[in-house]
PDB file of C-alpha atoms and ligand atoms in Angstrom:
ATOM      1  CA  MET A 256      -2.438 -15.598   9.322  1.00  0.00           C
ATOM      2  CA  GLY A 257      -0.703 -14.733  12.537  1.00  0.00           C
ATOM      3  CA  ILE A 258      -0.501 -10.951  12.676  1.00  0.00           C
ATOM      4  CA  PHE A 259      -3.608 -10.647  10.636  1.00  0.00           C
ATOM      5  CA  LYS A 260      -5.699 -11.442  13.676  1.00  0.00           C
ATOM      6  CA  LYS A 261      -4.525  -8.162  15.300  1.00  0.00           C
ATOM      7  CA  PHE A 262      -6.280  -6.053  12.746  1.00  0.00           C
ATOM      8  CA  GLU A 263      -9.890  -5.419  12.772  1.00  0.00           C
ATOM      9  CA  ARG A 264     -11.810  -7.293  10.025  1.00  0.00           C
ATOM     10  CA  GLN A 265     -13.224  -4.161   8.504  1.00  0.00           C
ATOM     11  CA  PHE A 266      -9.783  -2.824   7.683  1.00  0.00           C
ATOM     12  CA  GLY A 267      -8.956  -6.001   5.829  1.00  0.00           C
ATOM     13  CA  LYS A 268     -11.991  -5.838   3.392  1.00  0.00           C
ATOM     14  CA  PRO A 269     -14.251  -2.938   4.248  1.00  0.00           C
ATOM     15  CA  GLN A 270     -17.930  -3.491   3.328  1.00  0.00           C
ATOM     16  CA  GLY A 271     -21.315  -2.197   4.448  1.00  0.00           C
ATOM     17  CA  LEU A 272     -21.837   0.510   7.099  1.00  0.00           C
ATOM     18  CA  LEU A 273     -18.901  -0.584   9.270  1.00  0.00           C
ATOM     19  CA  GLY A 274     -16.745  -0.479   6.132  1.00  0.00           C
ATOM     20  CA  ARG A 275     -17.834   2.965   5.439  1.00  0.00           C
ATOM     21  CA  ILE A 276     -16.651   4.092   8.954  1.00  0.00           C
ATOM     22  CA  ALA A 277     -13.437   2.126   8.449  1.00  0.00           C
ATOM     23  CA  GLY A 278     -12.871   4.019   5.171  1.00  0.00           C
ATOM     24  CA  LYS A 279     -13.585   7.340   6.805  1.00  0.00           C
ATOM     25  CA  LEU A 280     -11.114   6.418   9.631  1.00  0.00           C
ATOM     26  CA  MET A 281      -8.445   5.799   6.978  1.00  0.00           C
ATOM     27  CA  GLU A 282      -9.034   9.116   5.327  1.00  0.00           C
ATOM     28  CA  LEU A 283      -8.850  11.049   8.653  1.00  0.00           C
ATOM     29  CA  LYS A 284      -6.102   9.158  10.280  1.00  0.00           C
ATOM     30  CA  GLY A 285      -4.037   7.966   7.390  1.00  0.00           C
ATOM     31  CA  THR A 286      -2.641  11.077   5.725  1.00  0.00           C
ATOM     32  CA  GLU A 287       0.504  11.505   7.769  1.00  0.00           C
ATOM     33  CA  LYS A 288       1.803   7.985   7.155  1.00  0.00           C
ATOM     34  CA  ILE A 289       0.667   8.189   3.445  1.00  0.00           C
ATOM     35  CA  GLU A 290       2.611  11.467   2.816  1.00  0.00           C
ATOM     36  CA  TRP A 291       5.603  10.077   4.694  1.00  0.00           C
ATOM     37  CA  THR A 292       5.712   6.918   2.575  1.00  0.00           C
ATOM     38  CA  ILE A 293       5.257   8.841  -0.636  1.00  0.00           C
ATOM     39  CA  SER A 294       8.162  11.244   0.445  1.00  0.00           C
ATOM     40  CA  LEU A 295      10.500   8.132   0.965  1.00  0.00           C
ATOM     41  CA  LEU A 296       9.822   6.953  -2.621  1.00  0.00           C
ATOM     42  CA  ASP A 297      11.233  10.154  -4.374  1.00  0.00           C
ATOM     43  CA  ILE A 298       8.422  10.146  -6.952  1.00  0.00           C
ATOM     44  CA  GLN A 299       9.311  11.575 -10.330  1.00  0.00           C
ATOM     45  CA  LYS A 300       6.937  13.303 -12.722  1.00  0.00           C
ATOM     46  CA  ASP A 301       6.813  10.443 -15.141  1.00  0.00           C
ATOM     47  CA  ASP A 302       6.900   7.565 -12.692  1.00  0.00           C
ATOM     48  CA  LYS A 303       4.730   4.518 -13.218  1.00  0.00           C
ATOM     49  CA  VAL A 304       3.430   3.614  -9.694  1.00  0.00           C
ATOM     50  CA  LEU A 305       1.493   0.687  -8.456  1.00  0.00           C
ATOM     51  CA  GLU A 306      -0.437   0.860  -5.013  1.00  0.00           C
ATOM     52  CA  ILE A 307      -1.769  -2.206  -3.355  1.00  0.00           C
ATOM     53  CA  GLY A 308      -4.708  -1.829  -1.061  1.00  0.00           C
ATOM     54  CA  TYR A 309      -5.556   1.839  -1.842  1.00  0.00           C
ATOM     55  CA  GLY A 310      -8.543   2.028   0.528  1.00  0.00           C
ATOM     56  CA  PRO A 311     -10.488   5.273  -0.057  1.00  0.00           C
ATOM     57  CA  GLY A 312      -7.853   6.379  -2.595  1.00  0.00           C
ATOM     58  CA  VAL A 313      -5.979   9.051  -0.655  1.00  0.00           C
ATOM     59  CA  ALA A 314      -2.492   8.013  -1.734  1.00  0.00           C
ATOM     60  CA  ILE A 315      -3.589   7.580  -5.347  1.00  0.00           C
ATOM     61  CA  GLU A 316      -4.892  11.148  -5.344  1.00  0.00           C
ATOM     62  CA  LEU A 317      -1.601  12.442  -3.989  1.00  0.00           C
ATOM     63  CA  LEU A 318       0.476  10.388  -6.260  1.00  0.00           C
ATOM     64  CA  SER A 319      -1.462  11.417  -9.340  1.00  0.00           C
ATOM     65  CA  LYS A 320      -0.773  15.123  -8.564  1.00  0.00           C
ATOM     66  CA  LEU A 321       3.042  14.269  -8.316  1.00  0.00           C
ATOM     67  CA  THR A 322       3.035  12.403 -11.663  1.00  0.00           C
ATOM     68  CA  PRO A 323       1.629  14.698 -14.396  1.00  0.00           C
ATOM     69  CA  ASN A 324       3.483  12.627 -17.016  1.00  0.00           C
ATOM     70  CA  GLY A 325       3.253   9.226 -15.188  1.00  0.00           C
ATOM     71  CA  TYR A 326       0.726   6.581 -14.685  1.00  0.00           C
ATOM     72  CA  ILE A 327      -0.885   5.224 -11.425  1.00  0.00           C
ATOM     73  CA  VAL A 328      -2.399   1.725 -11.036  1.00  0.00           C
ATOM     74  CA  GLY A 329      -4.079   0.580  -7.888  1.00  0.00           C
ATOM     75  CA  ILE A 330      -5.579  -2.690  -6.771  1.00  0.00           C
ATOM     76  CA  ASP A 331      -7.939  -3.384  -3.840  1.00  0.00           C
ATOM     77  CA  HIS A 332     -10.267  -6.227  -3.230  1.00  0.00           C
ATOM     78  CA  SER A 333     -12.983  -4.295  -1.478  1.00  0.00           C
ATOM     79  CA  ASP A 334     -15.921  -3.228  -3.779  1.00  0.00           C
ATOM     80  CA  LEU A 335     -16.772  -0.390  -1.276  1.00  0.00           C
ATOM     81  CA  MET A 336     -13.190   0.991  -1.359  1.00  0.00           C
ATOM     82  CA  PHE A 337     -13.100   0.671  -5.196  1.00  0.00           C
ATOM     83  CA  LYS A 338     -16.145   2.919  -5.516  1.00  0.00           C
ATOM     84  CA  GLN A 339     -14.931   5.391  -2.924  1.00  0.00           C
ATOM     85  CA  ALA A 340     -11.435   5.604  -4.568  1.00  0.00           C
ATOM     86  CA  GLN A 341     -13.014   5.871  -8.042  1.00  0.00           C
ATOM     87  CA  LYS A 342     -15.120   8.843  -6.808  1.00  0.00           C
ATOM     88  CA  ARG A 343     -12.062  10.598  -5.297  1.00  0.00           C
ATOM     89  CA  ASN A 344     -10.015  10.114  -8.398  1.00  0.00           C
ATOM     90  CA  LEU A 345     -12.559  10.491 -11.141  1.00  0.00           C
ATOM     91  CA  ALA A 346     -10.815  13.324 -13.055  1.00  0.00           C
ATOM     92  CA  ALA A 347      -7.396  11.605 -13.273  1.00  0.00           C
ATOM     93  CA  ILE A 348      -9.139   8.305 -14.225  1.00  0.00           C
ATOM     94  CA  LYS A 349     -10.968  10.208 -17.044  1.00  0.00           C
ATOM     95  CA  GLU A 350      -7.712  11.663 -18.077  1.00  0.00           C
ATOM     96  CA  GLY A 351      -6.315   8.173 -18.354  1.00  0.00           C
ATOM     97  CA  ARG A 352      -3.575   8.716 -15.842  1.00  0.00           C
ATOM     98  CA  VAL A 353      -5.051   6.608 -13.045  1.00  0.00           C
ATOM     99  CA  ASP A 354      -6.199   2.942 -13.418  1.00  0.00           C
ATOM    100  CA  LEU A 355      -8.018   1.433 -10.392  1.00  0.00           C
ATOM    101  CA  ARG A 356      -8.595  -2.237 -10.360  1.00  0.00           C
ATOM    102  CA  LEU A 357     -11.037  -4.351  -8.106  1.00  0.00           C
ATOM    103  CA  GLY A 358      -9.222  -7.521  -7.268  1.00  0.00           C
ATOM    104  CA  ASP A 359      -7.133  -9.587  -4.837  1.00  0.00           C
ATOM    105  CA  VAL A 360      -3.351  -8.884  -4.826  1.00  0.00           C
ATOM    106  CA  ALA A 361      -2.931 -12.648  -4.933  1.00  0.00           C
ATOM    107  CA  ASN A 362      -4.223 -12.492  -8.501  1.00  0.00           C
ATOM    108  CA  LEU A 363      -2.084  -9.560  -9.643  1.00  0.00           C
ATOM    109  CA  PRO A 364      -1.819  -9.763 -13.473  1.00  0.00           C
ATOM    110  CA  LEU A 365       1.203  -9.111 -15.587  1.00  0.00           C
ATOM    111  CA  PHE A 366       1.018  -5.469 -16.930  1.00  0.00           C
ATOM    112  CA  ASP A 367       2.093  -4.189 -20.243  1.00  0.00           C
ATOM    113  CA  ILE A 368       4.120  -1.602 -18.328  1.00  0.00           C
ATOM    114  CA  ALA A 369       6.931  -2.073 -15.641  1.00  0.00           C
ATOM    115  CA  PHE A 370       6.611  -0.015 -12.451  1.00  0.00           C
ATOM    116  CA  ASP A 371       9.158   2.466 -11.135  1.00  0.00           C
ATOM    117  CA  LYS A 372       7.571   2.606  -7.589  1.00  0.00           C
ATOM    118  CA  VAL A 373       5.313   0.281  -5.700  1.00  0.00           C
ATOM    119  CA  LEU A 374       3.777   0.991  -2.294  1.00  0.00           C
ATOM    120  CA  SER A 375       1.385  -0.559   0.114  1.00  0.00           C
ATOM    121  CA  ILE A 376       0.301   0.984   3.358  1.00  0.00           C
ATOM    122  CA  ASN A 377      -1.235  -1.020   6.266  1.00  0.00           C
ATOM    123  CA  THR A 378      -2.049  -3.844   3.990  1.00  0.00           C
ATOM    124  CA  ILE A 379       0.593  -6.493   3.794  1.00  0.00           C
ATOM    125  CA  PHE A 380      -0.391  -8.397   6.952  1.00  0.00           C
ATOM    126  CA  PHE A 381      -3.757  -9.166   5.287  1.00  0.00           C
ATOM    127  CA  TRP A 382      -2.080 -10.995   2.556  1.00  0.00           C
ATOM    128  CA  GLU A 383      -2.051 -14.865   2.708  1.00  0.00           C
ATOM    129  CA  ASN A 384       1.327 -15.428   1.080  1.00  0.00           C
ATOM    130  CA  PRO A 385       3.320 -12.145   1.237  1.00  0.00           C
ATOM    131  CA  VAL A 386       6.639 -13.568  -0.074  1.00  0.00           C
ATOM    132  CA  GLU A 387       4.962 -15.103  -3.190  1.00  0.00           C
ATOM    133  CA  ILE A 388       3.115 -11.841  -3.927  1.00  0.00           C
ATOM    134  CA  LEU A 389       6.283  -9.849  -3.466  1.00  0.00           C
ATOM    135  CA  LYS A 390       8.046 -12.170  -5.898  1.00  0.00           C
ATOM    136  CA  HIS A 391       5.402 -11.370  -8.460  1.00  0.00           C
ATOM    137  CA  ILE A 392       5.591  -7.626  -7.752  1.00  0.00           C
ATOM    138  CA  HIS A 393       9.397  -7.840  -8.182  1.00  0.00           C
ATOM    139  CA  ARG A 394       8.748  -9.279 -11.650  1.00  0.00           C
ATOM    140  CA  ILE A 395       6.625  -6.391 -12.769  1.00  0.00           C
ATOM    141  CA  MET A 396       8.971  -3.668 -11.611  1.00  0.00           C
ATOM    142  CA  LYS A 397      11.706  -1.916 -13.604  1.00  0.00           C
ATOM    143  CA  PRO A 398      15.374  -2.759 -12.558  1.00  0.00           C
ATOM    144  CA  GLY A 399      16.286  -0.089 -10.020  1.00  0.00           C
ATOM    145  CA  GLY A 400      12.540   0.332  -9.115  1.00  0.00           C
ATOM    146  CA  VAL A 401      11.702   0.848  -5.346  1.00  0.00           C
ATOM    147  CA  ILE A 402       9.058  -0.697  -3.173  1.00  0.00           C
ATOM    148  CA  ALA A 403       7.798   0.801   0.099  1.00  0.00           C
ATOM    149  CA  LEU A 404       5.780  -1.235   2.682  1.00  0.00           C
ATOM    150  CA  THR A 405       4.449   0.864   5.548  1.00  0.00           C
ATOM    151  CA  ILE A 406       2.722  -0.272   8.632  1.00  0.00           C
ATOM    152  CA  GLN A 407       1.302   1.483  11.694  1.00  0.00           C
ATOM    153  CA  PRO A 408      -0.061  -1.264  13.784  1.00  0.00           C
ATOM    154  CA  PHE A 409      -3.392  -0.794  15.752  1.00  0.00           C
ATOM    155  CA  ASN A 410      -3.236  -1.047  19.581  1.00  0.00           C
ATOM    156  CA  GLU A 411       0.511  -1.960  19.688  1.00  0.00           C
ATOM    157  CA  THR A 412       3.823  -0.482  20.894  1.00  0.00           C
ATOM    158  CA  ASP A 413       6.627   1.143  19.003  1.00  0.00           C
ATOM    159  CA  GLU A 414       8.750  -1.893  19.706  1.00  0.00           C
ATOM    160  CA  LYS A 415       6.141  -4.190  18.224  1.00  0.00           C
ATOM    161  CA  ALA A 416       5.964  -1.849  15.129  1.00  0.00           C
ATOM    162  CA  LYS A 417       9.808  -2.300  14.667  1.00  0.00           C
ATOM    163  CA  GLU A 418       9.285  -6.051  14.968  1.00  0.00           C
ATOM    164  CA  TYR A 419       6.848  -6.063  12.172  1.00  0.00           C
ATOM    165  CA  GLY A 420       9.326  -3.887  10.252  1.00  0.00           C
ATOM    166  CA  HIS A 421      11.899  -6.638  10.548  1.00  0.00           C
ATOM    167  CA  GLN A 422       9.463  -9.238   9.446  1.00  0.00           C
ATOM    168  CA  MET A 423       8.709  -7.102   6.317  1.00  0.00           C
ATOM    169  CA  MET A 424      12.444  -6.735   5.631  1.00  0.00           C
ATOM    170  CA  ASN A 425      12.608 -10.635   5.640  1.00  0.00           C
ATOM    171  CA  TYR A 426       9.802 -10.803   3.198  1.00  0.00           C
ATOM    172  CA  LEU A 427      11.492  -8.287   0.787  1.00  0.00           C
ATOM    173  CA  GLU A 428      14.851 -10.114   0.988  1.00  0.00           C
ATOM    174  CA  ASN A 429      13.207 -13.512   0.416  1.00  0.00           C
ATOM    175  CA  ALA A 430      11.292 -12.111  -2.605  1.00  0.00           C
ATOM    176  CA  GLY A 431      14.606 -10.923  -4.212  1.00  0.00           C
ATOM    177  CA  PHE A 432      14.824  -7.228  -3.271  1.00  0.00           C
ATOM    178  CA  THR A 433      18.057  -5.632  -2.430  1.00  0.00           C
ATOM    179  CA  ASN A 434      19.218  -2.591  -0.451  1.00  0.00           C
ATOM    180  CA  VAL A 435      16.476  -3.529   1.987  1.00  0.00           C
ATOM    181  CA  ARG A 436      16.205  -0.906   4.822  1.00  0.00           C
ATOM    182  CA  MET A 437      13.808   0.220   7.479  1.00  0.00           C
ATOM    183  CA  GLU A 438      12.681   3.816   8.320  1.00  0.00           C
ATOM    184  CA  ILE A 439      10.758   4.652  11.458  1.00  0.00           C
ATOM    185  CA  LYS A 440       8.646   7.707  12.076  1.00  0.00           C
ATOM    186  CA  SER A 441       7.400   8.561  15.575  1.00  0.00           C
ATOM    187  CA  MET A 442       3.623   9.137  15.410  1.00  0.00           C
ATOM    188  CA  LYS A 443       0.564   8.995  17.629  1.00  0.00           C
ATOM    189  CA  PRO A 444      -0.580   6.549  18.988  1.00  0.00           C
ATOM    190  CA  VAL A 445       2.213   4.475  17.625  1.00  0.00           C
ATOM    191  CA  ALA A 446       5.223   4.684  15.465  1.00  0.00           C
ATOM    192  CA  SER A 447       4.932   3.969  11.693  1.00  0.00           C
ATOM    193  CA  VAL A 448       7.446   1.669  10.006  1.00  0.00           C
ATOM    194  CA  CYS A 449       8.416   1.728   6.362  1.00  0.00           C
ATOM    195  CA  VAL A 450      10.518  -0.912   4.812  1.00  0.00           C
ATOM    196  CA  LEU A 451      11.996  -0.237   1.407  1.00  0.00           C
ATOM    197  CA  GLY A 452      13.794  -2.417  -1.094  1.00  0.00           C
ATOM    198  CA  MET A 453      15.114  -2.137  -4.660  1.00  0.00           C
ATOM    199  CA  LYS A 454      14.796  -4.404  -7.671  1.00  0.00           C
TER     200      LYS A 454
HETATM  201  C1  SAM B 677      -6.213  -0.784   6.482  1.00  0.00           C
HETATM  202  S1  SAM B 677      -6.795  -0.509   4.809  1.00  0.00           S
HETATM  203  C2  SAM B 677      -5.435   0.609   4.291  1.00  0.00           C
HETATM  204  C3  SAM B 677      -5.976   1.487   3.116  1.00  0.00           C
HETATM  205  C4  SAM B 677      -4.887   2.498   2.678  1.00  0.00           C
HETATM  206  N1  SAM B 677      -3.700   1.899   2.152  1.00  0.00           N
HETATM  207  C5  SAM B 677      -4.569   3.568   3.765  1.00  0.00           C
HETATM  208  O1  SAM B 677      -3.451   3.467   4.281  1.00  0.00           O
HETATM  209  O2  SAM B 677      -5.390   4.255   4.001  1.00  0.00           O
HETATM  210  C6  SAM B 677      -6.316  -2.044   4.027  1.00  0.00           C
HETATM  211  C7  SAM B 677      -6.830  -2.033   2.482  1.00  0.00           C
HETATM  212  O3  SAM B 677      -6.134  -3.233   1.865  1.00  0.00           O
HETATM  213  C8  SAM B 677      -7.152  -3.836   1.122  1.00  0.00           C
HETATM  214  N2  SAM B 677      -6.750  -5.321   1.115  1.00  0.00           N
HETATM  215  C9  SAM B 677      -6.481  -6.124   2.039  1.00  0.00           C
HETATM  216  N3  SAM B 677      -6.056  -7.363   1.605  1.00  0.00           N
HETATM  217  C10 SAM B 677      -6.138  -7.184   0.267  1.00  0.00           C
HETATM  218  C11 SAM B 677      -5.818  -8.071  -0.797  1.00  0.00           C
HETATM  219  N4  SAM B 677      -5.457  -9.410  -0.545  1.00  0.00           N
HETATM  220  N5  SAM B 677      -5.924  -7.724  -2.000  1.00  0.00           N
HETATM  221  C12 SAM B 677      -6.208  -6.437  -2.321  1.00  0.00           C
HETATM  222  N6  SAM B 677      -6.582  -5.535  -1.409  1.00  0.00           N
HETATM  223  C13 SAM B 677      -6.442  -5.891  -0.112  1.00  0.00           C
HETATM  224  C14 SAM B 677      -8.431  -3.599   1.981  1.00  0.00           C
HETATM  225  O4  SAM B 677      -9.582  -3.777   1.178  1.00  0.00           O
HETATM  226  C15 SAM B 677      -8.240  -2.127   2.450  1.00  0.00           C
HETATM  227  O5  SAM B 677      -8.730  -1.211   1.525  1.00  0.00           O
END
C-alpha cells in the first residue's frame, strides 16, 4: 500500500457522515485541479471518456458539457459517491450521455466502446495494483488515446508531489503507455501533478 497510508480513509471510500463531509470537501477544493486536468486532455465534442474515482461527480459534469456528441463513463466503488454523482448528473444520465458505474477499478469490465480519453484524479494511490489496472485501461483505449493521472497530495510538499509524479510516470510506462510526461501546477496548499501518456 505505501503511499495509500498518507491519505485519509474517507477519501479512499467515502461512506456515512464523514464520507459526506469528504465529498463536500472534494466539491469545494477539487475544482481547480479538475479543470486543469480536463484542459490538459484537449477534450473533443465527440470524445468517449472514462473517469476512475469520480467522487461527487464534478469532473463528470464538466466533461459531459464539453462532449455534446460524446459519451462519458465513470466508475467509483463508494455507494455514497455513486449516489451523489448520479444526483449531480441526472439530466445527462437520462439523455444517455453519461453512464456511472458502482464498482472497483480492479474489476473494470471490457466495454463495447474504446475510450479516447481516460482520467483519474486523486485516486491512483488507493489502487492495489496500479500497473495491472493501467494495463487493462490501455487495452480499452483507442490507439492515440490519452490518459491523465492527477494527484495533489494532502499534507505534503511540492517536492513530494513531484516524487509521486515520477512514480506515476513509471506506472504508465510499465503499463505500455508512450509519450509519458509530467505537468505541474502550483496550487495551495501544495502543487498538483498530472502525468499524461498515450496509447
Ligand atoms: C479523493 S477522492 C477523489 C474524487 C474525485 N476524483 C475528485 O478529485 O474530487 C477518491 C475517489 O476514488 C474512489 N476510489 C478509490 N479507490 C477506488 C477503487 N479501487 N475503485 C473505484 N473507485 C475508487 C473513492 O471512492 C473516491 O470517490
